[in-house]
């Protein structure tokens, strides 16, 4: 497949973030699409300048971790040379694109127009983002976003404020302008104070013109397995090792990789081959029901290690498990059936809630938390 966006264009290469294991470089390639050779090059950069860890986030960004301040300038230069730095600066949390687009459809044009529109607007809260969900049916309904562009029941497009049951129907060519109008309403009515659309419209009703048109029924998507474009392969907790990723490329020989918001890679045009180590290959893998942030020491905010415990409990608790290094709940900022939250080196347990909700048990050691499989 030919490159789906203008050469060198990428909606975001955000400023580096400091974490407990060093700096993190986050990249947002156009359409979440990276040619296989460029992805292999990024694996080399992760080894040379970072700690070999490559992450796919819940907004379909790519992250290289463990970069020292001394190494970062050269990493930036190498990424620029690979054509993966932005031509359009990011405003807010960016645009998450449904990964099932086809070459020549409207998705690439809409993404670029929306990126240009956002850049021309006043500064947005850091996590305020868009979901471009313009496939046959919405597949990003569970992905964090503040404004959703979705397929309507009549086949057209609607723009829906997150948290609203319905949106407004908009012709395709008017989508960027309508999104800009909704963003301006959000800012004008004090949305920056609460930062997210869902929380804002809980207290400030949307104008009648912004509601009324329903989206097509949402589809479940994102699980490991075959698609018409190639297999989807999950990364445990969204994280992979550069060596394991290269082994995957060698075994399956995809033409390109698409980042998905389900912390997984779609291997576009991949060949049949072995199920290489380090990935989730089946939809029923118990790790798919477990969320865990990097934890300590990779995150300076966390007070506990998380992922060893998350693996130990995978499949032992009913429903979804979230293991969070602190009460921020970054890995899963929504309800889970069971939430273990780091607190001063121990764990608190929240049932049917978020990491910042009131716990039902406190002060659990790691061993006591690991024993919860037979106690909850």
Tab-separated table of C-alpha atoms in Angstrom:
chain	number	residue	atom	x	y	z
A	1	UNK	CA	0.000	0.000	0.000
A	2	UNK	CA	1.295	3.476	-0.801
A	3	UNK	CA	1.875	5.915	2.023
A	4	UNK	CA	-1.621	7.159	3.019
A	5	UNK	CA	-0.672	10.705	4.012
A	6	UNK	CA	1.605	13.421	2.638
A	7	UNK	CA	5.235	12.390	3.084
A	8	UNK	CA	6.693	13.295	6.427
A	9	UNK	CA	3.373	14.419	7.859
A	10	UNK	CA	2.517	13.260	11.335
A	11	UNK	CA	-0.085	14.960	13.535
A	12	UNK	CA	2.103	14.887	16.636
A	13	UNK	CA	5.487	14.196	18.093
A	14	UNK	CA	4.783	15.544	21.538
A	15	UNK	CA	7.342	17.143	23.805
A	16	UNK	CA	9.140	14.501	25.870
A	17	UNK	CA	7.584	13.491	29.163
A	18	UNK	CA	9.722	12.719	32.201
A	19	UNK	CA	9.023	9.435	33.955
A	20	UNK	CA	10.790	7.310	36.510
A	21	UNK	CA	12.744	5.448	33.805
A	22	UNK	CA	13.747	8.550	31.852
A	23	UNK	CA	12.174	10.600	29.092
A	24	UNK	CA	9.322	9.298	26.933
A	25	UNK	CA	8.976	10.285	23.283
A	26	UNK	CA	5.400	10.034	22.017
A	27	UNK	CA	4.667	9.907	18.277
A	28	UNK	CA	1.315	10.201	16.513
A	29	UNK	CA	1.794	9.040	12.922
A	30	UNK	CA	-0.841	10.024	10.397
A	31	UNK	CA	-3.704	7.512	10.482
A	32	UNK	CA	-1.696	5.496	13.003
A	33	UNK	CA	0.153	4.044	9.993
A	34	UNK	CA	3.870	3.242	9.904
A	35	UNK	CA	5.589	1.442	7.028
A	36	UNK	CA	7.262	-1.746	8.247
A	37	UNK	CA	10.781	-0.547	7.442
A	38	UNK	CA	10.205	2.663	9.406
A	39	UNK	CA	8.863	0.644	12.351
A	40	UNK	CA	11.950	-1.547	12.261
A	41	UNK	CA	14.046	1.639	12.294
A	42	UNK	CA	12.147	2.805	15.398
A	43	UNK	CA	13.004	-0.497	17.086
A	44	UNK	CA	16.652	0.285	16.464
A	45	UNK	CA	16.206	3.769	17.929
A	46	UNK	CA	14.532	2.272	21.018
A	47	UNK	CA	17.612	0.120	21.532
A	48	UNK	CA	20.135	2.850	20.777
A	49	UNK	CA	18.590	5.729	22.712
A	50	UNK	CA	16.066	4.174	25.111
A	51	UNK	CA	15.486	1.074	27.224
A	52	UNK	CA	14.147	-1.057	24.320
A	53	UNK	CA	10.527	-0.572	25.404
A	54	UNK	CA	7.972	0.395	22.744
A	55	UNK	CA	4.422	1.205	23.818
A	56	UNK	CA	1.097	1.601	22.040
A	57	UNK	CA	-1.235	3.812	24.053
A	58	UNK	CA	-5.010	3.787	24.451
A	59	UNK	CA	-5.162	6.692	21.972
A	60	UNK	CA	-3.108	4.892	19.318
A	61	UNK	CA	0.122	6.774	19.975
A	62	UNK	CA	3.558	5.182	19.871
A	63	UNK	CA	5.958	5.737	22.778
A	64	UNK	CA	9.687	5.122	23.168
A	65	UNK	CA	10.681	4.937	26.841
A	66	UNK	CA	13.790	5.252	28.963
A	67	UNK	CA	15.545	7.988	26.972
A	68	UNK	CA	18.193	9.990	28.825
A	69	UNK	CA	18.314	13.760	28.535
A	70	UNK	CA	21.717	13.445	26.880
A	71	UNK	CA	20.373	11.003	24.260
A	72	UNK	CA	17.131	12.830	23.505
A	73	UNK	CA	18.502	15.398	20.990
A	74	UNK	CA	19.986	12.643	18.848
A	75	UNK	CA	16.781	10.597	19.073
A	76	UNK	CA	14.835	13.648	17.927
A	77	UNK	CA	17.219	14.098	14.992
A	78	UNK	CA	16.968	10.422	14.037
A	79	UNK	CA	13.156	10.462	14.182
A	80	UNK	CA	13.138	13.625	12.043
A	81	UNK	CA	15.395	11.947	9.502
A	82	UNK	CA	12.922	9.061	9.347
A	83	UNK	CA	10.154	11.527	8.381
A	84	UNK	CA	8.091	11.043	11.533
A	85	UNK	CA	8.069	14.527	12.986
A	86	UNK	CA	4.959	16.724	12.674
A	87	UNK	CA	4.179	19.330	10.090
A	88	UNK	CA	1.071	20.283	12.083
A	89	UNK	CA	1.476	21.034	15.814
A	90	UNK	CA	-0.881	19.280	18.196
A	91	UNK	CA	-3.521	21.167	20.162
A	92	UNK	CA	-4.868	19.163	23.085
A	93	UNK	CA	-4.886	15.372	23.176
A	94	UNK	CA	-4.899	14.774	19.437
A	95	UNK	CA	-7.081	12.720	17.093
A	96	UNK	CA	-7.647	8.984	17.468
A	97	UNK	CA	-8.491	7.394	14.114
A	98	UNK	CA	-10.375	4.126	13.606
A	99	UNK	CA	-7.767	1.741	12.200
A	100	UNK	CA	-9.899	0.057	9.521
A	101	UNK	CA	-9.721	2.873	6.944
A	102	UNK	CA	-9.016	2.039	3.314
A	103	UNK	CA	-6.618	3.780	0.962
A	104	UNK	CA	-8.457	6.513	-0.912
A	105	UNK	CA	-11.390	6.874	1.492
A	106	UNK	CA	-12.164	10.129	3.282
A	107	UNK	CA	-10.413	9.313	6.560
A	108	UNK	CA	-6.996	10.760	5.684
A	109	UNK	CA	-8.516	13.989	4.330
A	110	UNK	CA	-10.715	14.374	7.398
A	111	UNK	CA	-7.849	13.728	9.806
A	112	UNK	CA	-5.637	16.359	8.227
A	113	UNK	CA	-8.454	18.923	8.007
A	114	UNK	CA	-9.335	18.315	11.651
A	115	UNK	CA	-5.698	18.663	12.744
A	116	UNK	CA	-5.437	21.977	10.898
A	117	UNK	CA	-8.732	23.131	12.423
A	118	UNK	CA	-7.621	22.317	15.973
A	119	UNK	CA	-4.323	24.124	15.464
A	120	UNK	CA	-6.173	27.326	14.582
A	121	UNK	CA	-8.236	27.224	17.803
A	122	UNK	CA	-7.275	28.542	21.267
A	123	UNK	CA	-5.258	26.166	23.457
A	124	UNK	CA	-7.200	23.107	24.606
A	125	UNK	CA	-6.788	21.039	27.791
A	126	UNK	CA	-3.959	18.536	27.452
A	127	UNK	CA	-6.214	15.459	27.270
A	128	UNK	CA	-9.032	16.991	25.204
A	129	UNK	CA	-9.190	14.894	22.043
A	130	UNK	CA	-11.211	13.766	19.037
A	131	UNK	CA	-12.242	10.302	17.846
A	132	UNK	CA	-12.507	10.020	14.063
A	133	UNK	CA	-14.780	6.983	13.931
A	134	UNK	CA	-15.995	7.203	10.330
A	135	UNK	CA	-16.072	3.533	9.381
A	136	UNK	CA	-19.219	1.561	8.591
A	137	UNK	CA	-20.088	1.508	12.313
A	138	UNK	CA	-18.471	3.124	15.364
A	139	UNK	CA	-15.657	1.068	16.890
A	140	UNK	CA	-14.129	3.721	19.187
A	141	UNK	CA	-17.049	4.112	21.594
A	142	UNK	CA	-14.947	2.949	24.553
A	143	UNK	CA	-11.907	5.016	23.574
A	144	UNK	CA	-11.305	8.257	25.478
A	145	UNK	CA	-12.371	11.288	23.422
A	146	UNK	CA	-14.301	14.521	23.911
A	147	UNK	CA	-15.774	14.969	20.436
A	148	UNK	CA	-16.714	11.984	18.294
A	149	UNK	CA	-17.162	11.979	14.513
A	150	UNK	CA	-19.237	8.860	13.842
A	151	UNK	CA	-21.253	7.153	11.121
A	152	UNK	CA	-24.958	7.925	11.482
A	153	UNK	CA	-27.813	5.454	11.175
A	154	UNK	CA	-28.583	6.863	7.696
A	155	UNK	CA	-24.977	6.442	6.515
A	156	UNK	CA	-23.953	10.089	6.910
A	157	UNK	CA	-21.775	11.545	9.634
A	158	UNK	CA	-22.651	12.996	13.012
A	159	UNK	CA	-20.618	15.029	15.477
A	160	UNK	CA	-21.336	13.932	19.036
A	161	UNK	CA	-20.123	15.473	22.271
A	162	UNK	CA	-18.803	12.728	24.527
A	163	UNK	CA	-21.424	11.931	27.141
A	164	UNK	CA	-24.347	12.905	24.892
A	165	UNK	CA	-26.591	10.130	23.581
A	166	UNK	CA	-26.976	11.802	20.195
A	167	UNK	CA	-25.161	14.329	18.028
A	168	UNK	CA	-25.820	16.566	15.049
A	169	UNK	CA	-25.793	15.417	11.421
A	170	UNK	CA	-23.167	17.192	9.313
A	171	UNK	CA	-22.189	16.880	5.628
A	172	UNK	CA	-18.632	15.619	5.309
A	173	UNK	CA	-17.228	18.875	3.983
A	174	UNK	CA	-18.642	20.755	6.977
A	175	UNK	CA	-17.204	18.444	9.647
A	176	UNK	CA	-14.100	20.547	10.485
A	177	UNK	CA	-16.157	23.742	10.859
A	178	UNK	CA	-18.787	22.015	12.991
A	179	UNK	CA	-16.084	20.551	15.249
A	180	UNK	CA	-14.571	24.025	15.614
A	181	UNK	CA	-17.966	25.440	16.597
A	182	UNK	CA	-18.419	22.758	19.273
A	183	UNK	CA	-14.912	23.381	20.631
A	184	UNK	CA	-15.574	27.123	20.814
A	185	UNK	CA	-18.833	26.447	22.711
A	186	UNK	CA	-16.914	24.218	25.138
A	187	UNK	CA	-14.318	26.937	25.775
A	188	UNK	CA	-16.811	29.803	25.903
A	189	UNK	CA	-18.980	28.064	28.502
A	190	UNK	CA	-16.121	27.227	30.884
A	191	UNK	CA	-15.135	23.772	29.678
A	192	UNK	CA	-11.427	24.432	30.242
A	193	UNK	CA	-12.106	24.504	33.978
A	194	UNK	CA	-13.275	20.868	34.037
A	195	UNK	CA	-11.049	19.861	31.083
A	196	UNK	CA	-13.254	17.100	29.609
A	197	UNK	CA	-16.465	17.297	27.586
A	198	UNK	CA	-18.331	14.555	29.452
A	199	UNK	CA	-17.901	16.295	32.800
A	200	UNK	CA	-18.754	19.678	31.282
A	201	UNK	CA	-22.085	18.708	29.718
A	202	UNK	CA	-23.150	17.075	32.981
A	203	UNK	CA	-23.641	20.603	34.335
A	204	UNK	CA	-23.883	22.780	31.202
A	205	UNK	CA	-26.527	21.449	28.769
A	206	UNK	CA	-25.639	21.261	25.098
A	207	UNK	CA	-27.572	23.541	22.728
A	208	UNK	CA	-30.471	21.770	21.015
A	209	UNK	CA	-28.712	22.066	17.652
A	210	UNK	CA	-25.920	19.783	18.922
A	211	UNK	CA	-28.166	16.766	19.599
A	212	UNK	CA	-30.872	14.724	17.925
A	213	UNK	CA	-29.092	12.503	15.380
A	214	UNK	CA	-28.145	8.989	16.435
A	215	UNK	CA	-25.022	7.047	15.559
A	216	UNK	CA	-25.093	3.626	13.962
A	217	UNK	CA	-24.904	0.764	16.478
A	218	UNK	CA	-21.379	0.420	17.808
A	219	UNK	CA	-19.365	-2.678	17.006
A	220	UNK	CA	-16.979	-4.491	19.277
A	221	UNK	CA	-13.520	-4.374	17.760
A	222	UNK	CA	-9.883	-4.515	18.611
A	223	UNK	CA	-9.485	-8.070	19.889
A	224	UNK	CA	-6.540	-10.123	18.655
A	225	UNK	CA	-7.349	-12.119	15.555
A	226	UNK	CA	-7.762	-11.857	11.798
A	227	UNK	CA	-9.226	-8.885	9.920
A	228	UNK	CA	-9.578	-8.211	6.209
A	229	UNK	CA	-6.499	-5.973	6.418
A	230	UNK	CA	-4.314	-8.342	8.422
A	231	UNK	CA	-4.138	-9.803	11.931
A	232	UNK	CA	-4.422	-7.732	15.091
A	233	UNK	CA	-1.811	-8.630	17.705
A	234	UNK	CA	-2.088	-7.360	21.279
A	235	UNK	CA	0.751	-6.015	23.440
A	236	UNK	CA	0.462	-6.958	27.125
A	237	UNK	CA	-0.332	-3.704	28.938
A	238	UNK	CA	0.401	-1.935	25.650
A	239	UNK	CA	4.125	-2.605	25.977
A	240	UNK	CA	6.576	-4.576	23.867
A	241	UNK	CA	10.315	-5.098	23.616
A	242	UNK	CA	12.069	-3.829	20.478
A	243	UNK	CA	13.681	-7.240	19.936
A	244	UNK	CA	10.308	-9.005	20.184
A	245	UNK	CA	8.753	-6.527	17.746
A	246	UNK	CA	11.532	-7.161	15.227
A	247	UNK	CA	11.017	-10.912	15.615
A	248	UNK	CA	7.329	-10.340	14.869
A	249	UNK	CA	8.210	-8.376	11.729
A	250	UNK	CA	10.581	-11.114	10.603
A	251	UNK	CA	7.993	-13.843	11.176
A	252	UNK	CA	4.944	-12.153	9.633
A	253	UNK	CA	6.500	-9.689	7.130
A	254	UNK	CA	3.731	-7.038	7.151
A	255	UNK	CA	3.884	-4.183	4.651
A	256	UNK	CA	2.970	-1.700	7.385
A	257	UNK	CA	1.691	-1.548	10.945
A	258	UNK	CA	-1.367	0.308	12.187
A	259	UNK	CA	-1.466	1.472	15.786
A	260	UNK	CA	-4.817	0.783	17.410
A	261	UNK	CA	-6.345	2.306	20.566
A	262	UNK	CA	-6.734	-1.196	21.979
A	263	UNK	CA	-2.986	-1.302	22.732
A	264	UNK	CA	-2.510	-3.583	19.770
A	265	UNK	CA	-0.904	-3.603	16.332
A	266	UNK	CA	-2.708	-4.362	13.086
A	267	UNK	CA	-0.199	-6.085	10.798
A	268	UNK	CA	-1.255	-4.803	7.393
A	269	UNK	CA	-0.751	-7.363	4.630
A	270	UNK	CA	1.003	-9.817	6.970
A	271	UNK	CA	1.949	-13.342	5.916
A	272	UNK	CA	1.012	-16.461	7.819
A	273	UNK	CA	3.590	-17.464	10.373
A	274	UNK	CA	4.322	-18.485	13.959
A	275	UNK	CA	2.844	-16.815	17.010
A	276	UNK	CA	5.979	-15.127	18.296
A	277	UNK	CA	6.581	-14.553	21.999
A	278	UNK	CA	5.700	-11.359	23.816
A	279	UNK	CA	2.278	-10.719	22.243
A	280	UNK	CA	-1.388	-11.541	22.769
A	281	UNK	CA	-2.667	-13.657	19.903
A	282	UNK	CA	-6.119	-14.723	21.121
A	283	UNK	CA	-9.209	-12.745	22.075
A	284	UNK	CA	-9.794	-14.926	25.156
A	285	UNK	CA	-6.340	-14.359	26.645
A	286	UNK	CA	-6.930	-13.385	30.318
A	287	UNK	CA	-4.417	-10.526	30.005
A	288	UNK	CA	-6.985	-8.724	27.852
A	289	UNK	CA	-9.117	-8.181	30.967
A	290	UNK	CA	-6.240	-6.695	32.967
A	291	UNK	CA	-5.037	-3.088	32.882
A	292	UNK	CA	-1.826	-1.971	34.580
A	293	UNK	CA	0.287	1.163	34.385
A	294	UNK	CA	4.117	0.886	34.345
A	295	UNK	CA	4.188	1.303	38.139
A	296	UNK	CA	7.305	1.838	40.221
A	297	UNK	CA	10.111	2.439	39.458
A	298	UNK	CA	9.212	3.279	35.833
A	299	UNK	CA	6.720	5.931	36.981
A	300	UNK	CA	7.875	8.451	39.572
A	301	UNK	CA	4.319	8.904	40.884
A	302	UNK	CA	3.753	5.208	41.589
A	303	UNK	CA	4.579	3.755	45.004
A	304	UNK	CA	4.241	0.068	44.040
A	305	UNK	CA	5.257	-2.290	41.260
A	306	UNK	CA	2.210	-3.244	39.202
A	307	UNK	CA	2.716	-5.557	36.267
A	308	UNK	CA	4.106	-8.629	38.013
A	309	UNK	CA	1.029	-8.557	40.266
A	310	UNK	CA	-1.265	-7.928	37.285
A	311	UNK	CA	0.106	-11.001	35.495
A	312	UNK	CA	-0.223	-13.101	38.648
A	313	UNK	CA	-3.919	-12.179	38.995
A	314	UNK	CA	-4.815	-12.457	35.286
A	315	UNK	CA	-7.784	-14.796	34.928
A	316	UNK	CA	-8.219	-15.267	38.691
A	317	UNK	CA	-10.782	-12.510	39.243
A	318	UNK	CA	-14.114	-12.150	37.430
A	319	UNK	CA	-14.539	-9.126	35.196
A	320	UNK	CA	-11.925	-6.443	34.588
A	321	UNK	CA	-8.941	-5.888	36.872
A	322	UNK	CA	-7.018	-2.608	37.062
A	323	UNK	CA	-3.699	-2.432	38.920
A	324	UNK	CA	-2.674	1.204	39.337
A	325	UNK	CA	0.553	2.517	40.824
A	326	UNK	CA	-1.273	5.517	42.294
A	327	UNK	CA	-4.742	7.045	42.522
A	328	UNK	CA	-4.444	8.817	39.153
A	329	UNK	CA	-5.528	5.631	37.359
A	330	UNK	CA	-3.803	6.514	34.072
A	331	UNK	CA	-3.961	3.025	32.543
A	332	UNK	CA	-7.765	2.745	32.879
A	333	UNK	CA	-9.487	6.036	33.821
A	334	UNK	CA	-12.913	4.443	34.124
A	335	UNK	CA	-14.717	1.817	36.177
A	336	UNK	CA	-13.287	-1.666	36.611
A	337	UNK	CA	-14.677	-4.580	38.598
A	338	UNK	CA	-11.595	-4.717	40.816
A	339	UNK	CA	-8.997	-1.971	41.259
A	340	UNK	CA	-5.763	-2.331	43.207
A	341	UNK	CA	-4.291	1.105	43.906
A	342	UNK	CA	-0.793	1.848	45.157
A	343	UNK	CA	-0.786	3.846	48.374
A	344	UNK	CA	2.475	4.462	50.287
A	345	UNK	CA	4.008	1.174	49.153
A	346	UNK	CA	0.918	-0.972	49.740
A	347	UNK	CA	-2.357	-1.567	47.918
A	348	UNK	CA	-5.918	-0.397	48.463
A	349	UNK	CA	-8.780	-2.355	46.914
A	350	UNK	CA	-11.679	-0.619	45.152
A	351	UNK	CA	-14.658	-2.667	43.990
A	352	UNK	CA	-16.668	-1.605	40.907
A	353	UNK	CA	-15.075	1.804	40.594
A	354	UNK	CA	-12.015	3.813	39.614
A	355	UNK	CA	-8.570	4.214	41.126
A	356	UNK	CA	-9.635	7.423	42.878
A	357	UNK	CA	-12.794	6.003	44.498
A	358	UNK	CA	-13.135	4.992	48.143
A	359	UNK	CA	-11.513	1.599	48.811
A	360	UNK	CA	-13.182	-1.297	50.609
A	361	UNK	CA	-9.832	-2.580	51.896
A	362	UNK	CA	-6.567	-0.757	52.565
A	363	UNK	CA	-2.937	-1.496	53.342
A	364	UNK	CA	-2.621	-4.804	51.491
A	365	UNK	CA	0.893	-6.128	50.884
A	366	UNK	CA	1.784	-7.383	47.401
A	367	UNK	CA	1.431	-10.985	48.636
A	368	UNK	CA	-1.975	-10.239	50.172
A	369	UNK	CA	-3.084	-8.579	46.932
A	370	UNK	CA	-1.872	-11.554	44.904
A	371	UNK	CA	-3.983	-13.860	47.100
A	372	UNK	CA	-7.187	-12.022	46.234
A	373	UNK	CA	-8.009	-14.482	43.473
A	374	UNK	CA	-9.653	-16.770	45.979
A	375	UNK	CA	-10.953	-14.057	48.255
A	376	UNK	CA	-13.078	-11.705	46.095
